[in-house]
Amino acid sequence: MYKILKKQKWSDTIFSNWIEAPFVAKAAQPGQFIILITSQSGERIPLTIADSNAKEGWVQIVYQVVGASTLELSLMNEGENLYAFVGPLGVPSEIENFGGKVLIIGGGIGIAPIYPVAKKLKELGNYVISIIGARTKDLIIMEDKMKEASNELLIATDDGTYGQKGFVTNIMDDILKKESEAIKDIWAVGPPIMMKMCTRVANEHNKQIWVSLNSIMVDGTGMCGACRVSVGGKTKFACVDGPEFRGNLVNFEEMILRQRQYCDQEREALMLLEEKIRRQASNG
Amino acid sequence: MAEKLKPAEKLKKDRVPMRNQEPLERVQNFLEVPLGYSLEEAIQEAQRCLQCNPPYCVAGCPADVRIPQFVEKLIAEDIKGAFLEIKQTNALPAVCGRVCPQEEQCEGACIMNKKGKPIAIGRLERYVADWAKQLDYSDAKKPSTKLNKKVAIVGSGPAGLACASDLAKLGYDVTVYEALHKAGGVLVYGIPEFRLPKAIVGYEVDQIKELGVEINLNYVIGLTKSVDELMQEYDAVFLANGAGAPSFLKIPGENLNGVYSASEFLTRSNLMKAYEFPNYATPIRVDQKAVVVGGGNVAMDAVRTAKRLGAKEATIVYRRGRKEMPARAEEIGHAEEEGIKFELLTNPVKILGDEYGNVVGIECVRMELGEPDESGRRRPQVVEGSNFVIDADTVIIAIGQSANPIVARSATGVETNKWGYFVADENGKTTHPKVWAGGDIVTGAATVILAVGAGKKAAKSIHETLSNKQ
């Protein structure tokens, strides 16, 4: 079960895996996520569903190596099995034909989860304008697929190595200046700081915006409250009430502080794993 | 073979005490605290049983364990026979022998209470079940008759496992759906290793699988598949998904770093083995001072876990008095021996943090007890102006759980009450003719043994209903 059918390396730190998970694939909808455990001693980590195929029974995930668990996942080979893979979790995106244009913004690894949202929006007849961005050219992922899922695709890199130089928010601001009226809804997925800035731009234009919150999770089914966030002054669980919320209501400062909760332990675990890999390499 | 004592001799004998790990030693580890009886001790204790007819103790056991029969076999040193007697009605004897509040159940009903201490039925059940595990002795065999009827069970906690076991023995095809990656529900994520070793839960779950019960892990009913779909695919559905959603205090500072629900804290420690970090990948934060809010068994489990994770000071904050604490007396006693501090008649009003968002303390007020409320307990009232701060780097909220809405949302025609619990009669029947429910998702957070009892009743009712339909 949960076999890695295919694995691709997209950059130094970004990977994509296709996992055999027929039950998840059958039920998955845009905006939802999964939780996986690499091995028996592993932790439960949430990853948003980048794509799925009910007929063929697979789910695609995209991840960046940021710590021990993602490093371990990146080292697993095609044909190997994950210890656990559960989903789809969370509330699906509120997608319909809005009778106009929608703005889709994906930052870095956040481009992956925004893809199914854009695809579905376009399928339902919306005019989809997508903006994808990253620090540098190598970190722009899924460009072809995003092109397919959008009516217009715009690209930004911080260092100007590809597309427009600058942040996704610069392009977003330009578009909203030009055609604020026509934009019926906005989605932004990416690092918390990016979603916070996108929300600020949306607020300046008096627009609503959806963001997908990536808070720390354990069970992912509403049993523990590890992922709790303040939305409109109320405590919500990102795993069952979200992960998508109206950005205008989210307390990003609190969320960012909560994400740093285990910094020290995360660093320790990564160092130990890297040490172990070095030892194995020198012995082998 | 042990000698038979005369009733007068039995009455003169004292209850055989159980040896425990020493407090100073046990707070350094996660090993089980009570060490269990030896064969000699078990027989000595069993000999005190008066073999009443009718037996009051059985009436007090929600799992209908044939107590006098198994005790008699134990005295005769027929441990296998004793095990088979218990397993006839209870699929989880090693679990129940450890975590049941026997003082309110079988032992509370024991006639010996009138003359002294009741028979230590829980300890005897535990002895017999542990004997079977040690010898890897199993009574599990797939039933010879197959009814060709399918039952789906949602949740692999004590209610679901008890129901699955009883139905499998009757010849049903039983499939259990579990959201987590391990079966057992609260037995694996909630109750700590030092009270209930996970190897024991795993063993009893394996026994149930050997009866032919299929357990699908990593399968969230309500998301991976709906209850409505289960109703179409199965002849009956039993909802036993528990009351897992944590309650918070709704006071300022609750989202600071280092503030946990007891569910999260215990899940990290028990299910994910965060106490073995970094050998296990899940981290947990406990530094010098831990405060646990609440007075139930979950609060005791959390505070004793915090102590074992290295907290120099671990404190219970509870708004009523010692007498009103809902935790078992035995667990409160264990906590006290381990040096847990108790701030009773104390209620938190605010959690305090630093500029990095880390918890540094908890502001409380003193309480006094007023008139009894609906539950019969005296209602706590705030002593005005009594505010004070307890330093804390970890705060754990253990004030109860409520219903998780995921399962109910996907169940058409199954009525819930205003708190989100399923409405079910004493046999577990819900408002939908194909659906039964039992355990915490009907009663609200209660005990393991009540969930076992609810699972058994539902199994009986499902069998009656499906037999009549032929």
mmCIF file of N, CA and C in Angstrom, chain A residues 2 23-24 26-27 32 37 40-44 69 83-91 216-219 221-226 228-230 235 237 240 254 257-262 265-266 268-269 272, chain B residues 179-182 189 217-220 223-225 229 241 243-246 248 254-261 263-264 267-268 271-272 277-286 355-357 404-406 409:
data_model
loop_
_atom_site.group_PDB
_atom_site.id
_atom_site.type_symbol
_atom_site.label_atom_id
_atom_site.label_comp_id
_atom_site.label_asym_id
_atom_site.label_seq_id
_atom_site.Cartn_x
_atom_site.Cartn_y
_atom_site.Cartn_z
ATOM 1 N N TYR A 2 0.318 2.347 -0.545
ATOM 2 C CA TYR A 2 0.965 3.656 -0.577
ATOM 3 C C TYR A 2 2.341 3.588 -1.236
ATOM 4 N N PHE A 23 -8.209 5.068 -2.768
ATOM 5 C CA PHE A 23 -9.360 5.610 -2.018
ATOM 6 C C PHE A 23 -9.252 7.125 -1.889
ATOM 7 N N VAL A 24 -8.024 7.604 -1.684
ATOM 8 C CA VAL A 24 -7.815 9.048 -1.579
ATOM 9 C C VAL A 24 -8.076 9.694 -2.937
ATOM 10 N N LYS A 26 -9.947 8.769 -5.306
ATOM 11 C CA LYS A 26 -11.363 8.741 -5.667
ATOM 12 C C LYS A 26 -12.136 9.900 -5.027
ATOM 13 N N ALA A 27 -11.758 10.284 -3.827
ATOM 14 C CA ALA A 27 -12.531 11.285 -3.089
ATOM 15 C C ALA A 27 -11.943 12.694 -3.163
ATOM 16 N N GLN A 32 -7.973 20.256 -0.905
ATOM 17 C CA GLN A 32 -7.796 19.280 0.176
ATOM 18 C C GLN A 32 -6.337 18.827 0.283
ATOM 19 N N ILE A 37 3.109 9.438 6.552
ATOM 20 C CA ILE A 37 4.207 9.070 7.460
ATOM 21 C C ILE A 37 5.180 8.250 6.621
ATOM 22 N N GLN A 40 8.001 3.804 10.060
ATOM 23 C CA GLN A 40 7.349 3.446 11.314
ATOM 24 C C GLN A 40 7.670 4.423 12.459
ATOM 25 N N SER A 41 8.866 5.004 12.457
ATOM 26 C CA SER A 41 9.215 5.955 13.522
ATOM 27 C C SER A 41 8.997 7.403 13.068
ATOM 28 N N GLY A 42 8.332 7.566 11.943
ATOM 29 C CA GLY A 42 8.171 8.902 11.364
ATOM 30 C C GLY A 42 7.088 9.727 12.033
ATOM 31 N N GLU A 43 7.005 10.998 11.613
ATOM 32 C CA GLU A 43 5.948 11.871 12.113
ATOM 33 C C GLU A 43 4.897 12.045 11.024
ATOM 34 N N ARG A 44 3.728 12.543 11.421
ATOM 35 C CA ARG A 44 2.643 12.781 10.459
ATOM 36 C C ARG A 44 2.846 14.165 9.862
ATOM 37 N N SER A 69 11.931 15.060 7.965
ATOM 38 C CA SER A 69 10.917 14.195 7.354
ATOM 39 C C SER A 69 10.855 14.355 5.842
ATOM 40 N N TYR A 83 4.723 4.504 5.009
ATOM 41 C CA TYR A 83 4.125 3.802 6.148
ATOM 42 C C TYR A 83 2.632 4.140 6.270
ATOM 43 N N ALA A 84 2.286 5.390 5.993
ATOM 44 C CA ALA A 84 0.866 5.775 6.034
ATOM 45 C C ALA A 84 0.605 6.922 5.083
ATOM 46 N N PHE A 85 -0.621 6.982 4.595
ATOM 47 C CA PHE A 85 -1.030 8.030 3.644
ATOM 48 C C PHE A 85 -2.537 8.143 3.795
ATOM 49 N N VAL A 86 -3.013 9.257 4.346
ATOM 50 C CA VAL A 86 -4.438 9.352 4.666
ATOM 51 C C VAL A 86 -5.058 10.638 4.123
ATOM 52 N N GLY A 87 -6.259 10.513 3.616
ATOM 53 C CA GLY A 87 -6.943 11.685 3.090
ATOM 54 C C GLY A 87 -8.143 11.279 2.256
ATOM 55 N N PRO A 88 -8.732 12.160 1.512
ATOM 56 C CA PRO A 88 -8.415 13.585 1.501
ATOM 57 C C PRO A 88 -8.921 14.273 2.771
ATOM 58 N N LEU A 89 -8.178 15.253 3.274
ATOM 59 C CA LEU A 89 -8.544 15.938 4.505
ATOM 60 C C LEU A 89 -8.876 17.403 4.211
ATOM 61 N N GLY A 90 -9.624 18.006 5.129
ATOM 62 C CA GLY A 90 -9.965 19.419 4.989
ATOM 63 C C GLY A 90 -11.190 19.650 4.119
ATOM 64 N N VAL A 91 -11.623 20.902 4.115
ATOM 65 C CA VAL A 91 -12.801 21.296 3.331
ATOM 66 C C VAL A 91 -12.353 21.675 1.921
ATOM 67 N N ILE A 216 1.010 23.797 11.727
ATOM 68 C CA ILE A 216 1.502 22.501 12.219
ATOM 69 C C ILE A 216 0.316 21.585 12.490
ATOM 70 N N MET A 217 0.405 20.351 12.013
ATOM 71 C CA MET A 217 -0.689 19.398 12.238
ATOM 72 C C MET A 217 -0.162 18.108 12.826
ATOM 73 N N VAL A 218 -1.036 17.392 13.537
ATOM 74 C CA VAL A 218 -0.680 16.058 14.017
ATOM 75 C C VAL A 218 -1.635 15.054 13.378
ATOM 76 N N ASP A 219 -2.879 14.984 13.876
ATOM 77 C CA ASP A 219 -3.791 13.978 13.308
ATOM 78 C C ASP A 219 -4.445 14.461 12.016
ATOM 79 N N THR A 221 -7.464 15.559 11.639
ATOM 80 C CA THR A 221 -8.895 15.237 11.561
ATOM 81 C C THR A 221 -9.712 15.936 12.649
ATOM 82 N N GLY A 222 -9.145 16.950 13.282
ATOM 83 C CA GLY A 222 -9.898 17.710 14.272
ATOM 84 C C GLY A 222 -9.849 17.152 15.681
ATOM 85 N N MET A 223 -8.900 16.270 15.941
ATOM 86 C CA MET A 223 -8.839 15.606 17.243
ATOM 87 C C MET A 223 -7.935 16.319 18.251
ATOM 88 N N CYS A 224 -7.081 17.262 17.809
ATOM 89 C CA CYS A 224 -6.089 17.759 18.773
ATOM 90 C C CYS A 224 -5.951 19.270 18.853
ATOM 91 N N GLY A 225 -6.219 19.984 17.762
ATOM 92 C CA GLY A 225 -6.106 21.444 17.830
ATOM 93 C C GLY A 225 -4.691 21.978 17.671
ATOM 94 N N ALA A 226 -3.743 21.157 17.250
ATOM 95 C CA ALA A 226 -2.377 21.639 17.007
ATOM 96 C C ALA A 226 -2.379 22.719 15.932
ATOM 97 N N ARG A 228 -4.533 25.013 15.263
ATOM 98 C CA ARG A 228 -5.507 26.083 15.473
ATOM 99 C C ARG A 228 -4.950 27.459 15.051
ATOM 100 N N VAL A 229 -5.863 28.238 14.481
ATOM 101 C CA VAL A 229 -5.528 29.572 13.996
ATOM 102 C C VAL A 229 -6.663 30.503 14.410
ATOM 103 N N SER A 230 -6.351 31.785 14.527
ATOM 104 C CA SER A 230 -7.401 32.756 14.846
ATOM 105 C C SER A 230 -7.935 33.334 13.550
ATOM 106 N N THR A 235 -11.133 30.915 17.369
ATOM 107 C CA THR A 235 -10.178 29.839 17.134
ATOM 108 C C THR A 235 -10.786 28.820 16.189
ATOM 109 N N PHE A 237 -9.822 25.272 13.612
ATOM 110 C CA PHE A 237 -8.834 24.233 13.331
ATOM 111 C C PHE A 237 -8.610 24.193 11.817
ATOM 112 N N VAL A 240 -9.872 20.851 9.870
ATOM 113 C CA VAL A 240 -11.286 20.544 9.605
ATOM 114 C C VAL A 240 -12.116 21.749 9.185
ATOM 115 N N GLU A 254 0.110 35.629 14.506
ATOM 116 C CA GLU A 254 0.009 34.501 15.443
ATOM 117 C C GLU A 254 0.367 33.193 14.736
ATOM 118 N N LEU A 257 4.138 32.816 14.254
ATOM 119 C CA LEU A 257 4.800 32.471 15.521
ATOM 120 C C LEU A 257 4.566 30.995 15.858
ATOM 121 N N ARG A 258 3.340 30.536 15.634
ATOM 122 C CA ARG A 258 3.026 29.140 15.976
ATOM 123 C C ARG A 258 3.786 28.159 15.090
ATOM 124 N N GLN A 259 4.053 28.579 13.843
ATOM 125 C CA GLN A 259 4.808 27.688 12.954
ATOM 126 C C GLN A 259 6.227 27.456 13.439
ATOM 127 N N ARG A 260 6.756 28.390 14.236
ATOM 128 C CA ARG A 260 8.154 28.283 14.693
ATOM 129 C C ARG A 260 8.274 27.485 15.989
ATOM 130 N N GLN A 261 7.176 26.922 16.429
ATOM 131 C CA GLN A 261 7.105 26.298 17.738
ATOM 132 C C GLN A 261 8.191 25.251 18.002
ATOM 133 N N TYR A 262 8.551 24.493 16.987
ATOM 134 C CA TYR A 262 9.490 23.379 17.211
ATOM 135 C C TYR A 262 10.810 23.577 16.488
ATOM 136 N N GLN A 265 13.899 21.662 17.867
ATOM 137 C CA GLN A 265 13.830 20.219 17.671
ATOM 138 C C GLN A 265 13.957 19.857 16.200
ATOM 139 N N GLU A 266 13.366 20.694 15.334
ATOM 140 C CA GLU A 266 13.438 20.413 13.895
ATOM 141 C C GLU A 266 14.890 20.470 13.420
ATOM 142 N N GLU A 268 17.565 19.979 15.270
ATOM 143 C CA GLU A 268 18.267 18.832 15.858
ATOM 144 C C GLU A 268 18.013 17.564 15.028
ATOM 145 N N ALA A 269 16.750 17.344 14.684
ATOM 146 C CA ALA A 269 16.404 16.134 13.932
ATOM 147 C C ALA A 269 17.062 16.124 12.554
ATOM 148 N N LEU A 272 20.844 15.382 12.907
ATOM 149 C CA LEU A 272 21.088 13.964 13.197
ATOM 150 C C LEU A 272 20.924 13.105 11.942
ATOM 151 N N ALA B 179 -9.314 6.094 11.346
ATOM 152 C CA ALA B 179 -8.697 7.277 10.728
ATOM 153 C C ALA B 179 -7.188 7.330 10.968
ATOM 154 N N LEU B 180 -6.752 6.869 12.136
ATOM 155 C CA LEU B 180 -5.325 6.949 12.459
ATOM 156 C C LEU B 180 -4.563 5.755 11.881
ATOM 157 N N HIS B 181 -3.242 5.767 12.071
ATOM 158 C CA HIS B 181 -2.416 4.708 11.491
ATOM 159 C C HIS B 181 -2.257 3.520 12.433
ATOM 160 N N LYS B 182 -2.879 3.585 13.611
ATOM 161 C CA LYS B 182 -2.862 2.441 14.524
ATOM 162 C C LYS B 182 -4.257 2.223 15.078
ATOM 163 N N TYR B 189 -3.795 6.384 21.610
ATOM 164 C CA TYR B 189 -3.355 7.790 21.577
ATOM 165 C C TYR B 189 -3.570 8.494 22.908
ATOM 166 N N LEU B 217 -6.845 0.833 8.229
ATOM 167 C CA LEU B 217 -6.253 2.007 8.869
ATOM 168 C C LEU B 217 -6.205 3.157 7.859
ATOM 169 N N ASN B 218 -5.876 4.359 8.353
ATOM 170 C CA ASN B 218 -5.713 5.542 7.492
ATOM 171 C C ASN B 218 -6.941 5.770 6.621
ATOM 172 N N TYR B 219 -8.106 5.604 7.199
ATOM 173 C CA TYR B 219 -9.338 5.663 6.433
ATOM 174 C C TYR B 219 -10.330 6.517 7.220
ATOM 175 N N VAL B 220 -10.571 7.725 6.764
ATOM 176 C CA VAL B 220 -11.413 8.666 7.518
ATOM 177 C C VAL B 220 -12.839 8.623 6.977
ATOM 178 N N LEU B 223 -14.658 11.546 5.041
ATOM 179 C CA LEU B 223 -13.798 12.193 4.045
ATOM 180 C C LEU B 223 -13.338 11.199 2.976
ATOM 181 N N THR B 224 -12.697 10.100 3.421
ATOM 182 C CA THR B 224 -12.267 9.096 2.446
ATOM 183 C C THR B 224 -13.497 8.405 1.855
ATOM 184 N N LYS B 225 -14.478 8.195 2.717
ATOM 185 C CA LYS B 225 -15.748 7.606 2.280
ATOM 186 C C LYS B 225 -16.829 8.098 3.239
ATOM 187 N N GLU B 229 -22.342 6.071 1.988
ATOM 188 C CA GLU B 229 -21.820 4.995 1.138
ATOM 189 C C GLU B 229 -21.737 3.676 1.909
ATOM 190 N N ASN B 241 -17.060 6.442 16.738
ATOM 191 C CA ASN B 241 -15.932 7.311 16.458
ATOM 192 C C ASN B 241 -15.489 8.166 17.638
ATOM 193 N N ALA B 243 -15.473 10.715 21.183
ATOM 194 C CA ALA B 243 -15.627 12.167 21.364
ATOM 195 C C ALA B 243 -14.235 12.754 21.399
ATOM 196 N N GLY B 244 -13.691 12.975 20.220
ATOM 197 C CA GLY B 244 -12.270 13.317 20.157
ATOM 198 C C GLY B 244 -11.923 14.778 20.038
ATOM 199 N N ALA B 245 -12.899 15.642 19.823
ATOM 200 C CA ALA B 245 -12.546 17.045 19.600
ATOM 201 C C ALA B 245 -12.246 17.738 20.925
ATOM 202 N N PRO B 246 -11.085 18.359 21.056
ATOM 203 C CA PRO B 246 -10.704 18.943 22.350
ATOM 204 C C PRO B 246 -11.459 20.231 22.665
ATOM 205 N N PHE B 248 -11.380 23.885 24.610
ATOM 206 C CA PHE B 248 -10.431 24.866 25.144
ATOM 207 C C PHE B 248 -11.142 25.748 26.151
ATOM 208 N N GLU B 254 -4.549 31.482 24.720
ATOM 209 C CA GLU B 254 -4.623 30.033 24.540
ATOM 210 C C GLU B 254 -3.878 29.536 23.291
ATOM 211 N N ASN B 255 -3.573 30.471 22.363
ATOM 212 C CA ASN B 255 -2.851 30.053 21.162
ATOM 213 C C ASN B 255 -1.354 30.338 21.238
ATOM 214 N N LEU B 256 -0.860 30.623 22.442
ATOM 215 C CA LEU B 256 0.580 30.809 22.617
ATOM 216 C C LEU B 256 1.307 29.487 22.398
ATOM 217 N N ASN B 257 2.584 29.596 22.027
ATOM 218 C CA ASN B 257 3.385 28.375 21.867
ATOM 219 C C ASN B 257 3.668 27.744 23.224
ATOM 220 N N GLY B 258 3.464 26.427 23.291
ATOM 221 C CA GLY B 258 3.637 25.727 24.561
ATOM 222 C C GLY B 258 2.299 25.437 25.219
ATOM 223 N N VAL B 259 1.210 25.918 24.611
ATOM 224 C CA VAL B 259 -0.126 25.595 25.121
ATOM 225 C C VAL B 259 -0.702 24.462 24.273
ATOM 226 N N TYR B 260 -1.058 23.373 24.931
ATOM 227 C CA TYR B 260 -1.560 22.188 24.247
ATOM 228 C C TYR B 260 -2.965 21.847 24.724
ATOM 229 N N SER B 261 -3.739 21.216 23.849
ATOM 230 C CA SER B 261 -4.876 20.461 24.353
ATOM 231 C C SER B 261 -4.285 19.151 24.887
ATOM 232 N N SER B 263 -5.380 16.332 24.334
ATOM 233 C CA SER B 263 -5.420 15.381 23.219
ATOM 234 C C SER B 263 -4.150 15.474 22.381
ATOM 235 N N GLU B 264 -3.728 16.706 22.080
ATOM 236 C CA GLU B 264 -2.509 16.853 21.274
ATOM 237 C C GLU B 264 -1.285 16.364 22.050
ATOM 238 N N THR B 267 -1.422 12.595 22.332
ATOM 239 C CA THR B 267 -1.235 11.956 21.029
ATOM 240 C C THR B 267 0.235 11.993 20.626
ATOM 241 N N ARG B 268 0.847 13.152 20.813
ATOM 242 C CA ARG B 268 2.282 13.249 20.500
ATOM 243 C C ARG B 268 3.081 12.231 21.314
ATOM 244 N N LEU B 271 0.909 8.060 20.932
ATOM 245 C CA LEU B 271 0.798 7.484 19.590
ATOM 246 C C LEU B 271 2.081 7.707 18.791
ATOM 247 N N MET B 272 2.628 8.918 18.891
ATOM 248 C CA MET B 272 3.782 9.269 18.049
ATOM 249 C C MET B 272 5.118 9.031 18.758
ATOM 250 N N PHE B 277 11.826 11.170 21.104
ATOM 251 C CA PHE B 277 12.435 12.072 20.131
ATOM 252 C C PHE B 277 13.928 12.172 20.429
ATOM 253 N N PRO B 278 14.858 12.187 19.468
ATOM 254 C CA PRO B 278 14.636 12.195 18.025
ATOM 255 C C PRO B 278 14.625 10.802 17.353
ATOM 256 N N ASN B 279 14.632 9.747 18.158
ATOM 257 C CA ASN B 279 14.533 8.421 17.519
ATOM 258 C C ASN B 279 13.178 8.253 16.837
ATOM 259 N N TYR B 280 12.166 8.868 17.437
ATOM 260 C CA TYR B 280 10.891 9.025 16.758
ATOM 261 C C TYR B 280 10.809 10.490 16.353
ATOM 262 N N ALA B 281 10.236 10.761 15.178
ATOM 263 C CA ALA B 281 10.409 12.082 14.566
ATOM 264 C C ALA B 281 9.518 13.181 15.137
ATOM 265 N N THR B 282 8.505 12.827 15.910
ATOM 266 C CA THR B 282 7.560 13.843 16.404
ATOM 267 C C THR B 282 8.112 14.543 17.645
ATOM 268 N N PRO B 283 8.217 15.885 17.612
ATOM 269 C CA PRO B 283 8.727 16.612 18.781
ATOM 270 C C PRO B 283 7.642 16.919 19.808
ATOM 271 N N ILE B 284 8.055 17.267 21.017
ATOM 272 C CA ILE B 284 7.126 17.718 22.062
ATOM 273 C C ILE B 284 7.885 18.726 22.918
ATOM 274 N N ARG B 285 7.157 19.702 23.476
ATOM 275 C CA ARG B 285 7.828 20.765 24.259
ATOM 276 C C ARG B 285 7.489 20.668 25.727
ATOM 277 N N VAL B 286 8.451 20.250 26.530
ATOM 278 C CA VAL B 286 8.293 20.342 27.977
ATOM 279 C C VAL B 286 9.620 20.833 28.508
ATOM 280 N N GLU B 355 7.499 37.982 24.154
ATOM 281 C CA GLU B 355 7.395 38.632 22.837
ATOM 282 C C GLU B 355 7.583 37.643 21.684
ATOM 283 N N TYR B 356 8.071 36.435 21.958
ATOM 284 C CA TYR B 356 8.225 35.425 20.901
ATOM 285 C C TYR B 356 6.990 34.526 20.781
ATOM 286 N N GLY B 357 5.982 34.831 21.560
ATOM 287 C CA GLY B 357 4.775 34.021 21.505
ATOM 288 C C GLY B 357 4.857 32.759 22.334
ATOM 289 N N ASN B 404 -16.683 15.241 17.358
ATOM 290 C CA ASN B 404 -16.060 15.678 16.109
ATOM 291 C C ASN B 404 -17.118 15.555 15.007
ATOM 292 N N PRO B 405 -17.350 16.623 14.232
ATOM 293 C CA PRO B 405 -18.490 16.615 13.301
ATOM 294 C C PRO B 405 -18.270 15.843 11.991
ATOM 295 N N ILE B 406 -17.032 15.396 11.698
ATOM 296 C CA ILE B 406 -16.734 14.847 10.365
ATOM 297 C C ILE B 406 -17.638 13.661 10.012
ATOM 298 N N ARG B 409 -21.486 14.621 9.659
ATOM 299 C CA ARG B 409 -21.767 15.400 8.447
ATOM 300 C C ARG B 409 -22.074 14.527 7.238
#
